[in-house]
Amino acid sequence: MPHLQFELNFTPSPEEKKQFAAKVVNNFATIMDTGTDHIGITYRCYDTNDLVFGRAEKPEDGIAFLNADIRLGRTREQKRQLALAIMSDLHATCGVPTASIYIIYTEHDGPHFQLDDRELPSWSEGEDPLE
C-alpha cells in the first residue's frame, strides 16, 4: 500500500484534490506496474510560510513535498518517471512551480504494509497485491 503524503503550503479546493488524486492513482498504477485499490493519499495543508524549501523562489506560488512510502523493488527509472509525472500534474492542477516540489521515497518490504485482512507481499512486476 503506497502511502503518498503530500505536504502543501496552500489548500487546494476539494475539486482540485479529487482531480489530482485521480491522476496520481492512475500514474502510480501505470508507472509502478500495480493495481489501484491499495494506494493511499494524504493531504496536509499549511499556511504559506509553514513550509520552507530553498529552491522555491516564490513560496506564495506554492511549495509541495511528497513523502512516498512504497514497496521495495521499483527501478530507478520507474521512480523518476513517477516523480516527473506527479510534478507535472501538481503544476497543471494547482499551479505549483515544478522547482518548488520535492519528492522523497522511502522503501519498505511488502509485509510492512498491513491491511485488515492481510499484509502485502513484496512487489513483483505486473502484480496487483489485492488480487
JSON list of N, CA and C in Angstrom, two decimals, residues 78-130:
[
{"chain": "A", "resi": 78, "resn": "GLN", "atom": "N", "xyz": [11.56, 3.89, -12.91]},
{"chain": "A", "resi": 78, "resn": "GLN", "atom": "CA", "xyz": [10.15, 3.99, -12.51]},
{"chain": "A", "resi": 78, "resn": "GLN", "atom": "C", "xyz": [9.95, 5.12, -11.51]},
{"chain": "A", "resi": 79, "resn": "LYS", "atom": "N", "xyz": [10.83, 5.19, -10.53]},
{"chain": "A", "resi": 79, "resn": "LYS", "atom": "CA", "xyz": [10.70, 6.24, -9.51]},
{"chain": "A", "resi": 79, "resn": "LYS", "atom": "C", "xyz": [10.86, 7.63, -10.12]},
{"chain": "A", "resi": 80, "resn": "ARG", "atom": "N", "xyz": [11.80, 7.78, -11.03]},
{"chain": "A", "resi": 80, "resn": "ARG", "atom": "CA", "xyz": [12.00, 9.08, -11.67]},
{"chain": "A", "resi": 80, "resn": "ARG", "atom": "C", "xyz": [10.81, 9.44, -12.54]},
{"chain": "A", "resi": 81, "resn": "GLN", "atom": "N", "xyz": [10.31, 8.49, -13.31]},
{"chain": "A", "resi": 81, "resn": "GLN", "atom": "CA", "xyz": [9.15, 8.74, -14.18]},
{"chain": "A", "resi": 81, "resn": "GLN", "atom": "C", "xyz": [7.94, 9.15, -13.35]},
{"chain": "A", "resi": 82, "resn": "LEU", "atom": "N", "xyz": [7.71, 8.46, -12.23]},
{"chain": "A", "resi": 82, "resn": "LEU", "atom": "CA", "xyz": [6.58, 8.82, -11.37]},
{"chain": "A", "resi": 82, "resn": "LEU", "atom": "C", "xyz": [6.78, 10.22, -10.79]},
{"chain": "A", "resi": 83, "resn": "ALA", "atom": "N", "xyz": [7.97, 10.52, -10.31]},
{"chain": "A", "resi": 83, "resn": "ALA", "atom": "CA", "xyz": [8.23, 11.85, -9.74]},
{"chain": "A", "resi": 83, "resn": "ALA", "atom": "C", "xyz": [7.93, 12.94, -10.75]},
{"chain": "A", "resi": 84, "resn": "LEU", "atom": "N", "xyz": [8.40, 12.78, -11.97]},
{"chain": "A", "resi": 84, "resn": "LEU", "atom": "CA", "xyz": [8.17, 13.79, -13.00]},
{"chain": "A", "resi": 84, "resn": "LEU", "atom": "C", "xyz": [6.69, 13.92, -13.36]},
{"chain": "A", "resi": 85, "resn": "ALA", "atom": "N", "xyz": [5.97, 12.79, -13.39]},
{"chain": "A", "resi": 85, "resn": "ALA", "atom": "CA", "xyz": [4.53, 12.83, -13.68]},
{"chain": "A", "resi": 85, "resn": "ALA", "atom": "C", "xyz": [3.78, 13.56, -12.57]},
{"chain": "A", "resi": 86, "resn": "ILE", "atom": "N", "xyz": [4.12, 13.27, -11.32]},
{"chain": "A", "resi": 86, "resn": "ILE", "atom": "CA", "xyz": [3.46, 13.94, -10.19]},
{"chain": "A", "resi": 86, "resn": "ILE", "atom": "C", "xyz": [3.76, 15.44, -10.22]},
{"chain": "A", "resi": 87, "resn": "MET", "atom": "N", "xyz": [5.01, 15.80, -10.47]},
{"chain": "A", "resi": 87, "resn": "MET", "atom": "CA", "xyz": [5.36, 17.23, -10.55]},
{"chain": "A", "resi": 87, "resn": "MET", "atom": "C", "xyz": [4.56, 17.93, -11.64]},
{"chain": "A", "resi": 88, "resn": "SER", "atom": "N", "xyz": [4.46, 17.31, -12.80]},
{"chain": "A", "resi": 88, "resn": "SER", "atom": "CA", "xyz": [3.71, 17.88, -13.91]},
{"chain": "A", "resi": 88, "resn": "SER", "atom": "C", "xyz": [2.24, 18.04, -13.56]},
{"chain": "A", "resi": 89, "resn": "ASP", "atom": "N", "xyz": [1.66, 17.00, -12.96]},
{"chain": "A", "resi": 89, "resn": "ASP", "atom": "CA", "xyz": [0.23, 17.05, -12.60]},
{"chain": "A", "resi": 89, "resn": "ASP", "atom": "C", "xyz": [-0.04, 18.08, -11.50]},
{"chain": "A", "resi": 90, "resn": "LEU", "atom": "N", "xyz": [0.86, 18.19, -10.53]},
{"chain": "A", "resi": 90, "resn": "LEU", "atom": "CA", "xyz": [0.67, 19.17, -9.45]},
{"chain": "A", "resi": 90, "resn": "LEU", "atom": "C", "xyz": [0.77, 20.59, -10.01]},
{"chain": "A", "resi": 91, "resn": "HIS", "atom": "N", "xyz": [1.67, 20.79, -10.95]},
{"chain": "A", "resi": 91, "resn": "HIS", "atom": "CA", "xyz": [1.77, 22.10, -11.60]},
{"chain": "A", "resi": 91, "resn": "HIS", "atom": "C", "xyz": [0.51, 22.39, -12.41]},
{"chain": "A", "resi": 92, "resn": "ALA", "atom": "N", "xyz": [0.05, 21.41, -13.20]},
{"chain": "A", "resi": 92, "resn": "ALA", "atom": "CA", "xyz": [-1.13, 21.61, -14.05]},
{"chain": "A", "resi": 92, "resn": "ALA", "atom": "C", "xyz": [-2.40, 21.81, -13.23]},
{"chain": "A", "resi": 93, "resn": "THR", "atom": "N", "xyz": [-2.52, 21.09, -12.12]},
{"chain": "A", "resi": 93, "resn": "THR", "atom": "CA", "xyz": [-3.75, 21.15, -11.33]},
{"chain": "A", "resi": 93, "resn": "THR", "atom": "C", "xyz": [-3.78, 22.34, -10.37]},
{"chain": "A", "resi": 94, "resn": "CYS", "atom": "N", "xyz": [-2.65, 22.63, -9.72]},
{"chain": "A", "resi": 94, "resn": "CYS", "atom": "CA", "xyz": [-2.63, 23.64, -8.66]},
{"chain": "A", "resi": 94, "resn": "CYS", "atom": "C", "xyz": [-1.68, 24.80, -8.93]},
{"chain": "A", "resi": 95, "resn": "GLY", "atom": "N", "xyz": [-0.93, 24.75, -10.01]},
{"chain": "A", "resi": 95, "resn": "GLY", "atom": "CA", "xyz": [-0.05, 25.85, -10.36]},
{"chain": "A", "resi": 95, "resn": "GLY", "atom": "C", "xyz": [1.27, 25.91, -9.61]},
{"chain": "A", "resi": 96, "resn": "VAL", "atom": "N", "xyz": [1.63, 24.84, -8.89]},
{"chain": "A", "resi": 96, "resn": "VAL", "atom": "CA", "xyz": [2.89, 24.84, -8.15]},
{"chain": "A", "resi": 96, "resn": "VAL", "atom": "C", "xyz": [4.05, 24.74, -9.13]},
{"chain": "A", "resi": 97, "resn": "PRO", "atom": "N", "xyz": [5.02, 25.65, -9.05]},
{"chain": "A", "resi": 97, "resn": "PRO", "atom": "CA", "xyz": [6.19, 25.54, -9.93]},
{"chain": "A", "resi": 97, "resn": "PRO", "atom": "C", "xyz": [6.92, 24.22, -9.67]},
{"chain": "A", "resi": 98, "resn": "THR", "atom": "N", "xyz": [7.34, 23.55, -10.72]},
{"chain": "A", "resi": 98, "resn": "THR", "atom": "CA", "xyz": [7.99, 22.25, -10.52]},
{"chain": "A", "resi": 98, "resn": "THR", "atom": "C", "xyz": [9.28, 22.37, -9.72]},
{"chain": "A", "resi": 99, "resn": "ALA", "atom": "N", "xyz": [9.96, 23.51, -9.78]},
{"chain": "A", "resi": 99, "resn": "ALA", "atom": "CA", "xyz": [11.18, 23.70, -8.99]},
{"chain": "A", "resi": 99, "resn": "ALA", "atom": "C", "xyz": [10.87, 23.82, -7.50]},
{"chain": "A", "resi": 100, "resn": "SER", "atom": "N", "xyz": [9.60, 23.99, -7.15]},
{"chain": "A", "resi": 100, "resn": "SER", "atom": "CA", "xyz": [9.18, 24.11, -5.75]},
{"chain": "A", "resi": 100, "resn": "SER", "atom": "C", "xyz": [8.57, 22.83, -5.21]},
{"chain": "A", "resi": 101, "resn": "ILE", "atom": "N", "xyz": [8.81, 21.72, -5.90]},
{"chain": "A", "resi": 101, "resn": "ILE", "atom": "CA", "xyz": [8.28, 20.41, -5.50]},
{"chain": "A", "resi": 101, "resn": "ILE", "atom": "C", "xyz": [9.45, 19.50, -5.17]},
{"chain": "A", "resi": 102, "resn": "TYR", "atom": "N", "xyz": [9.35, 18.82, -4.03]},
{"chain": "A", "resi": 102, "resn": "TYR", "atom": "CA", "xyz": [10.41, 17.92, -3.57]},
{"chain": "A", "resi": 102, "resn": "TYR", "atom": "C", "xyz": [9.77, 16.58, -3.25]},
{"chain": "A", "resi": 103, "resn": "ILE", "atom": "N", "xyz": [10.28, 15.51, -3.85]},
{"chain": "A", "resi": 103, "resn": "ILE", "atom": "CA", "xyz": [9.72, 14.17, -3.66]},
{"chain": "A", "resi": 103, "resn": "ILE", "atom": "C", "xyz": [10.77, 13.28, -3.02]},
{"chain": "A", "resi": 104, "resn": "ILE", "atom": "N", "xyz": [10.37, 12.63, -1.93]},
{"chain": "A", "resi": 104, "resn": "ILE", "atom": "CA", "xyz": [11.26, 11.76, -1.17]},
{"chain": "A", "resi": 104, "resn": "ILE", "atom": "C", "xyz": [10.63, 10.38, -1.10]},
{"chain": "A", "resi": 105, "resn": "TYR", "atom": "N", "xyz": [11.35, 9.37, -1.57]},
{"chain": "A", "resi": 105, "resn": "TYR", "atom": "CA", "xyz": [10.88, 7.99, -1.50]},
{"chain": "A", "resi": 105, "resn": "TYR", "atom": "C", "xyz": [11.49, 7.31, -0.27]},
{"chain": "A", "resi": 106, "resn": "THR", "atom": "N", "xyz": [10.66, 6.56, 0.43]},
{"chain": "A", "resi": 106, "resn": "THR", "atom": "CA", "xyz": [11.12, 5.64, 1.47]},
{"chain": "A", "resi": 106, "resn": "THR", "atom": "C", "xyz": [10.59, 4.27, 1.08]},
{"chain": "A", "resi": 107, "resn": "GLU", "atom": "N", "xyz": [11.49, 3.29, 1.00]},
{"chain": "A", "resi": 107, "resn": "GLU", "atom": "CA", "xyz": [11.10, 1.97, 0.53]},
{"chain": "A", "resi": 107, "resn": "GLU", "atom": "C", "xyz": [11.02, 0.98, 1.68]},
{"chain": "A", "resi": 108, "resn": "HIS", "atom": "N", "xyz": [9.99, 0.15, 1.63]},
{"chain": "A", "resi": 108, "resn": "HIS", "atom": "CA", "xyz": [9.73, -0.84, 2.68]},
{"chain": "A", "resi": 108, "resn": "HIS", "atom": "C", "xyz": [9.48, -2.20, 2.03]},
{"chain": "A", "resi": 109, "resn": "ASP", "atom": "N", "xyz": [9.79, -3.26, 2.75]},
{"chain": "A", "resi": 109, "resn": "ASP", "atom": "CA", "xyz": [9.42, -4.59, 2.30]},
{"chain": "A", "resi": 109, "resn": "ASP", "atom": "C", "xyz": [7.90, -4.72, 2.38]},
{"chain": "A", "resi": 110, "resn": "GLY", "atom": "N", "xyz": [7.32, -5.55, 1.55]},
{"chain": "A", "resi": 110, "resn": "GLY", "atom": "CA", "xyz": [5.87, -5.71, 1.47]},
{"chain": "A", "resi": 110, "resn": "GLY", "atom": "C", "xyz": [5.18, -5.91, 2.81]},
{"chain": "A", "resi": 111, "resn": "PRO", "atom": "N", "xyz": [5.66, -6.81, 3.68]},
{"chain": "A", "resi": 111, "resn": "PRO", "atom": "CA", "xyz": [4.97, -7.05, 4.94]},
{"chain": "A", "resi": 111, "resn": "PRO", "atom": "C", "xyz": [4.92, -5.84, 5.89]},
{"chain": "A", "resi": 112, "resn": "HIS", "atom": "N", "xyz": [5.62, -4.76, 5.57]},
{"chain": "A", "resi": 112, "resn": "HIS", "atom": "CA", "xyz": [5.50, -3.54, 6.37]},
{"chain": "A", "resi": 112, "resn": "HIS", "atom": "C", "xyz": [4.16, -2.85, 6.12]},
{"chain": "A", "resi": 113, "resn": "PHE", "atom": "N", "xyz": [3.46, -3.25, 5.06]},
{"chain": "A", "resi": 113, "resn": "PHE", "atom": "CA", "xyz": [2.17, -2.67, 4.71]},
{"chain": "A", "resi": 113, "resn": "PHE", "atom": "C", "xyz": [1.07, -3.63, 5.16]},
{"chain": "A", "resi": 114, "resn": "GLN", "atom": "N", "xyz": [0.25, -3.19, 6.10]},
{"chain": "A", "resi": 114, "resn": "GLN", "atom": "CA", "xyz": [-0.75, -4.04, 6.73]},
{"chain": "A", "resi": 114, "resn": "GLN", "atom": "C", "xyz": [-2.17, -3.56, 6.41]},
{"chain": "A", "resi": 115, "resn": "LEU", "atom": "N", "xyz": [-3.03, -4.47, 6.00]},
{"chain": "A", "resi": 115, "resn": "LEU", "atom": "CA", "xyz": [-4.46, -4.22, 5.80]},
{"chain": "A", "resi": 115, "resn": "LEU", "atom": "C", "xyz": [-5.23, -5.05, 6.81]},
{"chain": "A", "resi": 116, "resn": "ASP", "atom": "N", "xyz": [-6.53, -4.86, 6.87]},
{"chain": "A", "resi": 116, "resn": "ASP", "atom": "CA", "xyz": [-7.31, -5.60, 7.86]},
{"chain": "A", "resi": 116, "resn": "ASP", "atom": "C", "xyz": [-7.32, -7.10, 7.61]},
{"chain": "A", "resi": 117, "resn": "ASP", "atom": "N", "xyz": [-7.20, -7.51, 6.34]},
{"chain": "A", "resi": 117, "resn": "ASP", "atom": "CA", "xyz": [-7.31, -8.93, 6.02]},
{"chain": "A", "resi": 117, "resn": "ASP", "atom": "C", "xyz": [-6.00, -9.57, 5.55]},
{"chain": "A", "resi": 118, "resn": "ARG", "atom": "N", "xyz": [-4.92, -8.79, 5.48]},
{"chain": "A", "resi": 118, "resn": "ARG", "atom": "CA", "xyz": [-3.65, -9.37, 5.01]},
{"chain": "A", "resi": 118, "resn": "ARG", "atom": "C", "xyz": [-2.53, -8.35, 5.13]},
{"chain": "A", "resi": 119, "resn": "GLU", "atom": "N", "xyz": [-1.33, -8.86, 4.94]},
{"chain": "A", "resi": 119, "resn": "GLU", "atom": "CA", "xyz": [-0.18, -7.99, 4.72]},
{"chain": "A", "resi": 119, "resn": "GLU", "atom": "C", "xyz": [0.15, -8.07, 3.24]},
{"chain": "A", "resi": 120, "resn": "LEU", "atom": "N", "xyz": [0.73, -7.03, 2.71]},
{"chain": "A", "resi": 120, "resn": "LEU", "atom": "CA", "xyz": [1.06, -7.04, 1.29]},
{"chain": "A", "resi": 120, "resn": "LEU", "atom": "C", "xyz": [2.33, -7.84, 1.04]},
{"chain": "A", "resi": 121, "resn": "PRO", "atom": "N", "xyz": [2.38, -8.51, -0.10]},
{"chain": "A", "resi": 121, "resn": "PRO", "atom": "CA", "xyz": [3.62, -9.20, -0.46]},
{"chain": "A", "resi": 121, "resn": "PRO", "atom": "C", "xyz": [4.65, -8.18, -0.95]},
{"chain": "A", "resi": 122, "resn": "SER", "atom": "N", "xyz": [5.87, -8.61, -1.05]},
{"chain": "A", "resi": 122, "resn": "SER", "atom": "CA", "xyz": [6.87, -7.76, -1.68]},
{"chain": "A", "resi": 122, "resn": "SER", "atom": "C", "xyz": [6.47, -7.55, -3.13]},
{"chain": "A", "resi": 123, "resn": "TRP", "atom": "N", "xyz": [6.87, -6.42, -3.70]},
{"chain": "A", "resi": 123, "resn": "TRP", "atom": "CA", "xyz": [6.47, -6.07, -5.05]},
{"chain": "A", "resi": 123, "resn": "TRP", "atom": "C", "xyz": [7.12, -6.99, -6.07]},
{"chain": "A", "resi": 124, "resn": "SER", "atom": "N", "xyz": [6.35, -7.33, -7.11]},
{"chain": "A", "resi": 124, "resn": "SER", "atom": "CA", "xyz": [6.90, -8.04, -8.26]},
{"chain": "A", "resi": 124, "resn": "SER", "atom": "C", "xyz": [6.22, -7.49, -9.51]},
{"chain": "A", "resi": 125, "resn": "GLU", "atom": "N", "xyz": [6.90, -7.53, -10.62]},
{"chain": "A", "resi": 125, "resn": "GLU", "atom": "CA", "xyz": [6.42, -6.94, -11.86]},
{"chain": "A", "resi": 125, "resn": "GLU", "atom": "C", "xyz": [5.06, -7.49, -12.26]},
{"chain": "A", "resi": 126, "resn": "GLY", "atom": "N", "xyz": [4.14, -6.59, -12.65]},
{"chain": "A", "resi": 126, "resn": "GLY", "atom": "CA", "xyz": [2.84, -6.97, -13.16]},
{"chain": "A", "resi": 126, "resn": "GLY", "atom": "C", "xyz": [1.85, -7.46, -12.13]},
{"chain": "A", "resi": 127, "resn": "GLU", "atom": "N", "xyz": [2.11, -7.25, -10.88]},
{"chain": "A", "resi": 127, "resn": "GLU", "atom": "CA", "xyz": [1.24, -7.77, -9.83]},
{"chain": "A", "resi": 127, "resn": "GLU", "atom": "C", "xyz": [0.19, -6.77, -9.39]},
{"chain": "A", "resi": 128, "resn": "ASP", "atom": "N", "xyz": [-0.85, -7.28, -8.77]},
{"chain": "A", "resi": 128, "resn": "ASP", "atom": "CA", "xyz": [-1.83, -6.48, -8.04]},
{"chain": "A", "resi": 128, "resn": "ASP", "atom": "C", "xyz": [-1.93, -7.14, -6.68]},
{"chain": "A", "resi": 129, "resn": "PRO", "atom": "N", "xyz": [-1.44, -6.51, -5.62]},
{"chain": "A", "resi": 129, "resn": "PRO", "atom": "CA", "xyz": [-1.35, -7.18, -4.33]},
{"chain": "A", "resi": 129, "resn": "PRO", "atom": "C", "xyz": [-2.68, -7.54, -3.69]},
{"chain": "A", "resi": 130, "resn": "LEU", "atom": "N", "xyz": [-3.78, -7.02, -4.22]},
{"chain": "A", "resi": 130, "resn": "LEU", "atom": "CA", "xyz": [-5.08, -7.32, -3.62]},
{"chain": "A", "resi": 130, "resn": "LEU", "atom": "C", "xyz": [-5.84, -8.38, -4.40]}
]
